[in-house]
Tab-separated table of C-alpha atoms in Angstrom:
chain	number	residue	atom	x	y	z
A	1	MET	CA	14.199	25.533	-8.616
A	2	ILE	CA	10.694	24.144	-6.927
A	3	SER	CA	8.014	26.542	-8.146
A	4	PHE	CA	5.534	26.812	-5.217
A	5	LYS	CA	2.809	28.277	-7.656
A	6	MET	CA	0.380	25.364	-8.706
A	7	SER	CA	-0.493	25.445	-12.332
A	8	PRO	CA	-3.752	25.880	-14.028
A	9	HIS	CA	-4.272	22.135	-13.867
A	10	GLN	CA	-3.181	21.409	-10.525
A	11	ILE	CA	-5.615	23.998	-9.259
A	12	GLN	CA	-8.124	22.346	-11.382
A	13	VAL	CA	-7.477	19.018	-9.839
A	14	LYS	CA	-7.248	20.489	-6.347
A	15	GLU	CA	-10.945	22.238	-6.789
A	16	VAL	CA	-12.533	19.248	-8.389
A	17	VAL	CA	-11.052	16.771	-5.750
A	18	HIS	CA	-12.306	19.201	-2.924
A	19	TRP	CA	-15.575	19.517	-4.263
A	20	PHE	CA	-15.664	15.620	-3.887
A	21	ALA	CA	-14.198	15.650	-0.567
A	22	GLU	CA	-16.689	18.294	0.804
A	23	ASN	CA	-19.785	17.011	-1.153
A	24	GLU	CA	-19.397	13.321	-1.503
A	25	MET	CA	-17.118	11.970	1.390
A	26	ARG	CA	-17.936	14.447	4.477
A	27	PRO	CA	-21.773	13.726	4.662
A	28	ILE	CA	-21.102	10.161	4.988
A	29	SER	CA	-17.927	10.299	6.882
A	30	LEU	CA	-19.158	10.094	10.512
A	31	ALA	CA	-21.818	7.478	9.749
A	32	SER	CA	-19.223	5.489	8.042
A	33	ASP	CA	-16.787	5.185	10.807
A	34	GLN	CA	-19.670	4.462	13.423
A	35	HIS	CA	-20.923	1.565	11.120
A	36	LYS	CA	-17.400	0.585	10.015
A	37	ARG	CA	-18.004	0.231	6.237
A	38	VAL	CA	-18.312	2.529	3.523
A	39	PRO	CA	-21.900	2.052	1.710
A	40	ASP	CA	-21.860	-0.447	-1.227
A	41	GLU	CA	-23.911	1.912	-3.151
A	42	TRP	CA	-21.942	4.881	-2.557
A	43	LEU	CA	-18.898	2.963	-3.839
A	44	GLU	CA	-20.863	1.635	-6.926
A	45	ASN	CA	-21.785	5.549	-7.828
A	46	ILE	CA	-18.289	6.905	-6.992
A	47	ASN	CA	-16.351	4.232	-9.332
A	48	GLN	CA	-18.180	6.155	-11.895
A	49	LEU	CA	-16.417	8.955	-11.456
A	50	GLY	CA	-12.992	7.300	-11.619
A	51	ILE	CA	-11.233	9.140	-8.527
A	52	GLN	CA	-8.640	7.036	-6.984
A	53	LEU	CA	-5.830	7.370	-4.419
A	54	SER	CA	-2.723	6.690	-6.689
A	55	THR	CA	-0.661	8.435	-9.424
A	56	SER	CA	-2.183	6.297	-12.030
A	57	SER	CA	-5.485	8.321	-11.843
A	58	PHE	CA	-3.390	11.671	-12.757
A	59	GLY	CA	-1.934	10.110	-16.383
A	60	ASP	CA	1.491	9.781	-15.769
A	61	SER	CA	2.152	6.316	-14.661
A	62	ASP	CA	2.741	3.180	-17.343
A	63	SER	CA	-0.939	2.339	-18.521
A	64	THR	CA	-2.806	-0.548	-19.828
A	65	SER	CA	-2.758	0.957	-23.141
A	66	GLU	CA	-0.323	1.629	-26.137
A	67	GLU	CA	-0.111	5.111	-24.716
A	68	SER	CA	2.565	3.535	-21.973
A	69	ASP	CA	5.428	3.786	-24.898
A	70	GLN	CA	4.667	7.741	-25.197
A	71	THR	CA	4.357	8.176	-21.449
A	72	GLU	CA	8.032	6.844	-21.214
A	73	LYS	CA	9.166	9.215	-24.309
A	74	ARG	CA	7.742	12.376	-22.592
A	75	LYS	CA	9.877	14.696	-21.127
A	76	LYS	CA	10.603	14.583	-17.535
A	77	SER	CA	9.631	18.158	-16.944
A	78	GLU	CA	6.490	17.359	-18.318
A	79	ARG	CA	5.674	14.613	-15.936
A	80	GLN	CA	3.437	15.383	-12.941
A	81	GLY	CA	1.556	12.597	-11.716
A	82	ASN	CA	3.096	12.419	-8.196
A	83	ARG	CA	2.539	16.226	-7.728
A	84	LEU	CA	-1.098	15.838	-8.911
A	85	ALA	CA	-1.223	12.943	-6.608
A	86	VAL	CA	-0.066	14.401	-3.336
A	87	ILE	CA	-2.462	17.734	-4.294
A	88	ALA	CA	-5.310	15.233	-4.606
A	89	ALA	CA	-4.330	12.911	-1.798
A	90	GLU	CA	-4.481	16.329	0.567
A	91	GLU	CA	-8.028	17.102	-0.227
A	92	LEU	CA	-9.164	13.305	0.036
A	93	GLY	CA	-7.528	13.155	3.439
A	94	TRP	CA	-9.434	16.569	4.526
A	95	GLY	CA	-12.206	14.669	3.421
A	96	ASP	CA	-12.030	11.543	5.132
A	97	PRO	CA	-8.876	9.244	5.165
A	98	ALA	CA	-10.633	6.122	5.718
A	99	ILE	CA	-12.950	6.733	2.587
A	100	ALA	CA	-9.686	7.632	0.598
A	101	LEU	CA	-8.215	4.447	1.259
A	102	THR	CA	-11.758	2.350	0.143
A	103	LEU	CA	-12.085	4.173	-3.189
A	104	PRO	CA	-12.368	1.579	-5.617
A	105	GLY	CA	-8.612	0.759	-7.455
A	106	PRO	CA	-5.268	-0.543	-7.508
A	107	GLY	CA	-4.422	1.119	-4.225
A	108	LEU	CA	-0.723	0.446	-2.895
A	109	GLY	CA	-0.907	-2.683	-5.360
A	110	GLY	CA	-0.727	-0.330	-8.149
A	111	PRO	CA	2.852	0.964	-7.883
A	112	PRO	CA	4.673	-2.291	-7.912
A	113	VAL	CA	2.666	-3.539	-10.690
A	114	GLN	CA	3.600	-0.535	-12.875
A	115	ALA	CA	7.115	0.095	-12.026
A	116	SER	CA	8.283	-3.747	-11.974
A	117	GLY	CA	5.381	-5.621	-13.898
A	118	THR	CA	5.839	-6.855	-17.632
A	119	PRO	CA	3.722	-5.215	-20.233
A	120	GLU	CA	1.178	-8.036	-20.163
A	121	GLN	CA	0.933	-7.743	-16.437
A	122	LYS	CA	0.121	-4.463	-16.627
A	123	ARG	CA	-2.445	-4.853	-19.256
A	124	ARG	CA	-3.815	-7.932	-17.424
A	125	PHE	CA	-4.046	-6.539	-13.909
A	126	MET	CA	-4.326	-3.145	-14.392
A	127	SER	CA	-7.336	-3.259	-17.056
A	128	ILE	CA	-10.165	-4.177	-14.487
A	129	PHE	CA	-10.012	-0.782	-12.867
A	130	SER	CA	-12.302	0.936	-15.259
A	131	ARG	CA	-15.367	3.399	-14.877
A	132	ASP	CA	-17.287	1.153	-16.931
A	133	GLU	CA	-16.744	-2.181	-14.668
A	134	PRO	CA	-18.089	-2.649	-11.161
A	135	PRO	CA	-16.090	-1.281	-8.482
A	136	ARG	CA	-13.087	-3.443	-7.728
A	137	TRP	CA	-9.722	-2.997	-5.536
A	138	GLY	CA	-5.743	-4.248	-5.992
A	139	ALA	CA	-3.975	-4.441	-2.606
A	140	TYR	CA	-0.554	-4.809	-1.208
A	141	ALA	CA	0.790	-7.532	1.423
A	142	LEU	CA	4.118	-7.094	2.635
A	143	THR	CA	3.580	-6.922	6.231
A	144	GLU	CA	3.733	-9.844	8.696
A	145	PRO	CA	3.201	-10.995	12.524
A	146	GLU	CA	7.107	-10.534	12.842
A	147	ALA	CA	7.945	-8.504	9.960
A	148	GLY	CA	6.598	-5.176	10.293
A	149	SER	CA	9.495	-2.368	10.243
A	150	ASP	CA	11.979	-5.061	9.193
A	151	VAL	CA	10.633	-6.501	5.973
A	152	SER	CA	13.583	-8.163	5.385
A	153	GLY	CA	12.399	-10.424	8.171
A	154	LEU	CA	9.612	-11.708	6.243
A	155	LYS	CA	8.644	-15.673	6.647
A	156	THR	CA	5.974	-16.131	3.927
A	157	THR	CA	7.801	-18.751	1.479
A	158	ALA	CA	7.542	-19.176	-2.330
A	159	VAL	CA	8.748	-22.746	-3.442
A	160	LYS	CA	9.413	-23.230	-7.132
A	161	THR	CA	7.157	-26.203	-8.733
A	162	ASN	CA	6.245	-26.978	-12.135
A	163	GLY	CA	4.685	-23.921	-13.882
A	164	GLY	CA	4.842	-21.755	-10.991
A	165	TYR	CA	5.386	-21.491	-7.242
A	166	ILE	CA	3.818	-22.864	-3.919
A	167	LEU	CA	3.252	-19.986	-1.443
A	168	ASN	CA	2.981	-20.293	2.557
A	169	GLY	CA	2.582	-17.855	5.038
A	170	GLN	CA	0.724	-14.878	7.113
A	171	LYS	CA	0.086	-11.183	5.741
A	172	VAL	CA	-1.428	-8.837	8.698
A	173	PHE	CA	-2.706	-5.257	8.477
A	174	ILE	CA	-3.516	-5.327	4.735
A	175	THR	CA	-6.003	-2.614	3.426
A	176	ASN	CA	-8.896	-4.114	1.115
A	177	GLY	CA	-7.314	-7.273	1.586
A	178	ALA	CA	-10.347	-9.161	1.494
A	179	ARG	CA	-12.191	-7.255	-1.235
A	180	ALA	CA	-9.142	-7.131	-3.541
A	181	SER	CA	-9.580	-8.993	-7.005
A	182	TRP	CA	-5.582	-9.212	-6.632
A	183	VAL	CA	-2.866	-8.725	-4.587
A	184	VAL	CA	0.904	-8.236	-4.598
A	185	VAL	CA	2.439	-10.833	-2.156
A	186	PHE	CA	5.686	-10.818	-0.863
A	187	ALA	CA	7.721	-13.818	-0.199
A	188	LYS	CA	11.268	-15.360	-0.058
A	189	VAL	CA	12.287	-17.990	-2.644
A	190	ASP	CA	15.338	-18.989	-0.389
A	191	GLN	CA	15.072	-18.089	3.558
A	192	LYS	CA	19.089	-17.856	3.529
A	193	SER	CA	19.840	-15.295	0.934
A	194	GLY	CA	18.273	-12.556	2.999
A	195	ARG	CA	16.591	-9.522	1.288
A	196	ALA	CA	18.088	-11.211	-2.198
A	197	GLY	CA	15.843	-13.645	-1.944
A	198	HIS	CA	12.767	-11.765	-1.899
A	199	ARG	CA	10.193	-12.209	-4.811
A	200	ALA	CA	6.643	-10.294	-5.763
A	201	PHE	CA	3.789	-11.946	-7.037
A	202	VAL	CA	0.008	-11.515	-7.910
A	203	VAL	CA	-2.099	-13.470	-6.067
A	204	GLU	CA	-5.566	-13.382	-7.589
A	205	LYS	CA	-8.717	-13.464	-5.398
A	206	GLY	CA	-10.526	-17.337	-5.335
A	207	THR	CA	-6.857	-18.571	-5.767
A	208	PRO	CA	-7.155	-22.264	-3.722
A	209	GLY	CA	-5.199	-21.612	-0.613
A	210	PHE	CA	-5.560	-18.102	-0.541
A	211	SER	CA	-8.042	-16.976	2.215
A	212	CYS	CA	-9.062	-13.810	4.533
A	213	THR	CA	-8.884	-15.024	8.055
A	214	ARG	CA	-9.902	-11.873	9.829
A	215	LEU	CA	-10.761	-8.288	9.430
A	216	ALA	CA	-9.382	-6.108	12.044
A	217	ASP	CA	-11.177	-3.857	14.350
A	218	LYS	CA	-9.237	-0.566	14.804
A	219	MET	CA	-9.289	2.698	17.152
A	220	GLY	CA	-8.825	4.607	13.685
A	221	LEU	CA	-9.875	4.753	10.026
A	222	ARG	CA	-13.025	2.243	11.230
A	223	ALA	CA	-14.408	2.524	7.783
A	224	SER	CA	-11.427	1.274	5.666
A	225	GLU	CA	-11.164	-2.827	5.412
A	226	THR	CA	-7.939	-4.454	7.147
A	227	ALA	CA	-7.331	-8.135	6.565
A	228	GLU	CA	-5.067	-10.793	7.683
A	229	LEU	CA	-4.454	-12.810	4.974
A	230	LEU	CA	-3.527	-16.623	4.913
A	231	LEU	CA	-1.665	-18.797	2.284
A	232	GLU	CA	-1.583	-22.398	2.440
A	233	ASP	CA	-0.089	-24.358	-0.040
A	234	CYS	CA	-1.541	-21.690	-2.317
A	235	PHE	CA	-0.067	-22.043	-5.936
A	236	VAL	CA	0.777	-18.946	-8.016
A	237	PRO	CA	1.584	-19.527	-11.771
A	238	GLU	CA	4.912	-18.538	-12.869
A	239	GLU	CA	3.294	-15.725	-15.258
A	240	ASN	CA	2.208	-13.984	-11.938
A	241	LEU	CA	5.745	-13.436	-10.544
A	242	LEU	CA	5.851	-9.712	-10.748
A	243	GLY	CA	8.254	-8.840	-13.562
A	244	GLY	CA	8.814	-12.660	-14.770
A	245	GLU	CA	11.848	-14.877	-13.934
A	246	SER	CA	14.012	-12.989	-16.323
A	247	TYR	CA	13.637	-9.696	-14.102
A	248	TYR	CA	15.283	-11.425	-11.205
A	249	GLU	CA	17.913	-12.894	-13.082
A	250	GLU	CA	19.353	-9.198	-13.872
A	251	LYS	CA	21.792	-9.769	-11.146
A	252	SER	CA	23.964	-6.604	-11.962
A	253	ALA	CA	20.446	-4.609	-11.938
A	254	GLY	CA	19.689	-5.730	-8.275
A	255	HIS	CA	16.433	-6.510	-8.960
A	256	THR	CA	14.725	-8.467	-5.960
A	257	GLY	CA	10.999	-7.975	-3.807
A	258	PHE	CA	12.736	-6.205	-1.358
A	259	ARG	CA	13.883	-3.554	-4.076
A	260	VAL	CA	10.259	-3.264	-5.552
A	261	ALA	CA	9.029	-2.895	-1.982
A	262	MET	CA	11.161	-0.118	-1.323
A	263	GLN	CA	10.788	1.770	-4.739
A	264	THR	CA	6.971	1.213	-3.823
A	265	PHE	CA	7.255	3.039	-0.444
A	266	ASP	CA	9.321	5.988	-2.622
A	267	ASN	CA	6.277	6.658	-4.697
A	268	THR	CA	3.573	6.302	-1.914
A	269	ARG	CA	4.870	7.811	1.033
A	270	PRO	CA	4.543	11.201	-0.051
A	271	ILE	CA	0.985	10.408	-0.699
A	272	ILE	CA	0.241	9.108	2.626
A	273	ALA	CA	1.980	12.388	3.816
A	274	ALA	CA	-0.303	14.516	2.082
A	275	MET	CA	-3.251	12.699	3.514
A	276	ALA	CA	-1.772	13.389	6.843
A	277	THR	CA	-1.387	16.673	5.829
A	278	GLY	CA	-5.085	17.105	5.004
A	279	ILE	CA	-6.113	15.519	8.088
A	280	ALA	CA	-4.227	18.027	10.450
A	281	ARG	CA	-5.587	20.987	7.831
A	282	ALA	CA	-9.257	19.777	8.423
A	283	ALA	CA	-8.755	19.688	12.218
A	284	PHE	CA	-7.159	23.178	11.968
A	285	GLU	CA	-9.855	24.522	9.655
A	286	TYR	CA	-12.640	23.470	12.016
A	287	THR	CA	-11.098	24.841	14.949
A	288	LEU	CA	-10.167	27.964	13.523
A	289	ASP	CA	-13.791	28.362	12.399
A	290	PHE	CA	-14.938	27.463	15.963
A	291	VAL	CA	-12.667	29.751	17.502
A	292	GLN	CA	-13.413	32.945	15.456
A	293	HIS	CA	-17.726	32.280	16.380
A	294	GLU	CA	-17.459	31.021	19.842
A	295	TYR	CA	-14.551	32.606	21.603
A	296	PRO	CA	-14.360	36.351	23.002
A	297	LYS	CA	-12.409	38.125	20.783
A	298	HIS	CA	-10.137	39.521	23.845
A	299	GLY	CA	-9.042	37.484	26.739
A	300	ARG	CA	-6.642	35.127	27.623
A	301	SER	CA	-8.630	32.197	26.156
A	302	PHE	CA	-8.721	33.622	22.737
A	303	HIS	CA	-4.920	34.458	23.144
A	304	THR	CA	-4.132	31.149	23.617
A	305	ALA	CA	-6.006	29.283	20.984
A	306	SER	CA	-4.847	31.810	18.553
A	307	THR	CA	-1.186	30.676	19.558
A	308	ILE	CA	-1.992	26.762	18.996
A	309	LEU	CA	-3.639	27.659	15.654
A	310	ALA	CA	-0.574	29.978	14.438
A	311	LYS	CA	1.666	26.602	15.305
A	312	ALA	CA	-0.683	24.585	13.416
A	313	GLN	CA	-0.314	26.476	10.515
A	314	GLN	CA	3.006	26.742	10.455
A	315	GLU	CA	3.470	22.950	10.835
A	316	ILE	CA	0.861	22.349	7.924
A	317	ASP	CA	2.810	24.640	5.721
A	318	VAL	CA	6.106	22.726	6.213
A	319	SER	CA	4.393	19.460	6.147
A	320	ARG	CA	2.965	20.493	2.395
A	321	LEU	CA	6.273	21.502	1.172
A	322	LEU	CA	8.187	18.805	2.409
A	323	THR	CA	5.621	16.256	0.404
A	324	TRP	CA	5.583	18.562	-2.672
A	325	GLU	CA	9.367	18.190	-2.718
A	326	ALA	CA	9.305	14.605	-2.736
A	327	ALA	CA	6.728	14.434	-5.528
A	328	TRP	CA	8.615	16.459	-7.449
A	329	LYS	CA	11.875	14.620	-7.190
A	330	ALA	CA	9.813	11.530	-8.383
A	331	ASP	CA	8.213	13.416	-11.252
A	332	MET	CA	11.639	14.343	-12.523
A	333	GLY	CA	13.159	10.690	-12.002
A	334	LYS	CA	14.996	11.605	-9.253
A	335	PRO	CA	15.754	9.465	-6.006
A	336	ASN	CA	13.630	10.492	-3.492
A	337	ALA	CA	13.834	8.012	-0.680
A	338	LYS	CA	15.303	10.504	1.543
A	339	GLU	CA	12.465	13.114	0.930
A	340	ALA	CA	9.603	10.485	0.853
A	341	ALA	CA	10.934	9.623	4.549
A	342	MET	CA	10.993	12.998	5.747
A	343	CYS	CA	7.891	14.209	4.661
A	344	LYS	CA	6.084	10.909	5.805
A	345	SER	CA	7.576	11.096	9.365
A	346	PHE	CA	6.829	14.850	9.627
A	347	SER	CA	3.522	14.868	8.371
A	348	GLY	CA	2.747	11.770	10.717
A	349	THR	CA	3.739	13.605	13.427
A	350	ILE	CA	2.292	16.978	13.129
A	351	SER	CA	-1.047	15.707	11.837
A	352	LEU	CA	-1.794	13.845	15.349
A	353	GLY	CA	-0.446	16.562	17.241
A	354	VAL	CA	-2.363	19.226	15.724
A	355	CYS	CA	-5.517	17.257	16.050
A	356	SER	CA	-4.553	16.701	19.824
A	357	ARG	CA	-4.220	20.250	19.947
A	358	CYS	CA	-7.051	21.360	18.435
A	359	LEU	CA	-9.116	18.833	20.552
A	360	GLU	CA	-7.975	20.778	23.623
A	361	VAL	CA	-9.110	24.140	22.009
A	362	LEU	CA	-12.866	22.593	21.422
A	363	GLY	CA	-13.243	21.219	24.892
A	364	PRO	CA	-16.246	19.829	25.274
A	365	ASP	CA	-16.998	20.277	21.443
A	366	GLY	CA	-14.453	17.910	20.591
A	367	VAL	CA	-15.946	14.798	22.567
A	368	GLU	CA	-16.780	11.632	20.939
A	369	GLY	CA	-18.889	11.435	17.811
A	370	HIS	CA	-17.280	14.739	16.547
A	371	LEU	CA	-15.584	15.102	13.128
A	372	VAL	CA	-12.270	16.108	15.335
A	373	GLU	CA	-12.199	13.478	17.725
A	374	LYS	CA	-12.507	11.240	14.709
A	375	LEU	CA	-9.393	12.911	12.933
A	376	TYR	CA	-7.676	12.580	15.895
A	377	ARG	CA	-8.258	8.676	15.937
A	378	ASP	CA	-7.588	8.479	12.167
A	379	ALA	CA	-4.298	10.368	12.295
A	380	LYS	CA	-2.559	7.795	14.722
A	381	ILE	CA	-1.949	5.183	12.059
A	382	PHE	CA	-0.111	7.700	9.899
A	383	ASP	CA	2.692	7.534	12.189
A	384	ILE	CA	3.032	3.744	11.741
A	385	PHE	CA	1.984	2.293	8.440
A	386	GLU	CA	4.085	3.002	5.277
A	387	GLY	CA	7.187	2.522	7.770
A	388	THR	CA	7.276	3.932	11.127
A	389	ASN	CA	8.648	7.161	12.293
A	390	GLN	CA	11.776	4.892	13.723
A	391	ILE	CA	12.109	3.397	10.245
A	392	GLN	CA	11.874	6.675	8.590
A	393	HIS	CA	14.285	8.279	11.042
A	394	LEU	CA	16.943	5.371	10.148
A	395	ILE	CA	16.220	6.020	6.315
A	396	ILE	CA	17.254	9.711	6.535
A	397	ALA	CA	20.539	8.995	8.910
A	398	ARG	CA	21.714	6.646	6.194
A	399	HIS	CA	21.391	9.287	3.680
A	400	LEU	CA	23.472	11.852	5.772
A	401	TYR	CA	26.288	8.928	6.725
A	402	GLU	CA	26.464	7.312	3.801
A	403	PRO	CA	28.296	10.060	1.381
A	404	LEU	CA	30.935	10.309	4.307
A	405	GLY	CA	31.704	6.203	4.207
A	406	VAL	CA	29.757	5.493	7.768
A	407	ARG	CA	27.528	2.549	7.493
A	408	VAL	CA	24.207	3.147	9.628
C-alpha cells in the first residue's frame, strides 16, 4: 500500500525547493518571460546550490562515483529518488516551469545515460555537472520534423565507419539544445529494421558537423531555450554509442535505441506531470487569494468562483496522486509505463483547464503581463511534449487490451 504521508526527508525537500521557487524563481519569472531568457548571472549563482530537475539530484540514480555499486545493492524499498524528484518538480513548476527547465544539469539527457550508459560513459558525461564547475547542461534529441509522436519514423541516420559512426539528420524542439555540453541523439543504423535499428549516441558540443540552426520563438515557456539541431556528416566516435556496441548485440534483452527512449519517458513523464500540477496549483492559489480578498463574500459571483476553485482543487489533488503512484512504482523497480502515461496525460489537461478557469475568475486582473496569464501560456505545452495526450491514451489502451490478447 502506498503511503500518502510524506516522510520527514520528503517534507524537508519540499520546503527547501518551495523556498527556492518562491524567493529565487518567482522574482525573475515575469521579466525572464518578457526578455525570453534567464539571466546568466542568476544561473551561475544557482548552479552552486545544485538544484536540478532530475532524479539524479536526489541520490537514487547511478552516480559517477563508486557509490553506484552501493546504490544497486540498496533495497528497493529504501529508494525514493523518483518520489523526491516529483515532489521537487511540483514546487519548481509552481515557481516557474521555464526557469525550472533552464536549471543547469543533465536534464532529459541524464536518464538515458544513467539507465543505458557504460560505467565509463556515466563517469565521463555526468561528472561535468558539479557545483564546483561552471553551469553546464545536457539535452535529449529525439523529435524530428516528421517524427514527433511516432518516434519509430525518425529519419536521422547513423552509418558505421572506421572507429565510429557518421550521423546525418535534423532534430527539433530540443530543450537547452544550443547550450548543452552534450546531447543524446537518436538515429537509425538501418532504415529497414524499424525500431530495432534505433541507436542512442552522445554527441558533444563542438563536434564538426553538429550545429544549432535556430532557436524557437514560442507562445509559452519563453525563457526556456528550444533549439533546432543539424547533423551533417557528423562523426561520432564508437565510445559515444550509448551502452556500447555489445549492449545492442544482446538480442534476447531487446536492447534498442527505441527502448532507451521509452524507458526515459517512463522516468521523465511523472516529473513533467508534477510540473504541470505545480502550474495548476500556482494559478489556483493566486486566484483563491484574489477571490477571498476582492470578491463580495456573499452573492452569485462569489458562489460561482468558489465552485470553480473547488473543482480545481479536486483536479490538482487527483493529478498529484496519479503522479506519486507512477514515481513510487519507478522507485520500486516496477513497470510504470501505464501510470506514467496516465499522470502525464491527466496533469497536462487539468493544468491548462485550471489556468483557463482561473483567468475567467480573475477577469481584467488576469490580462497580459500577469502571472496567471503567463502560467496559462506555459501550461499548453504540457499537453504536447514528452508525448501528446493522444499517444498517452494509446499507451493506456495497450495496457488495457494486451492482457486480453488484443493488439492496439
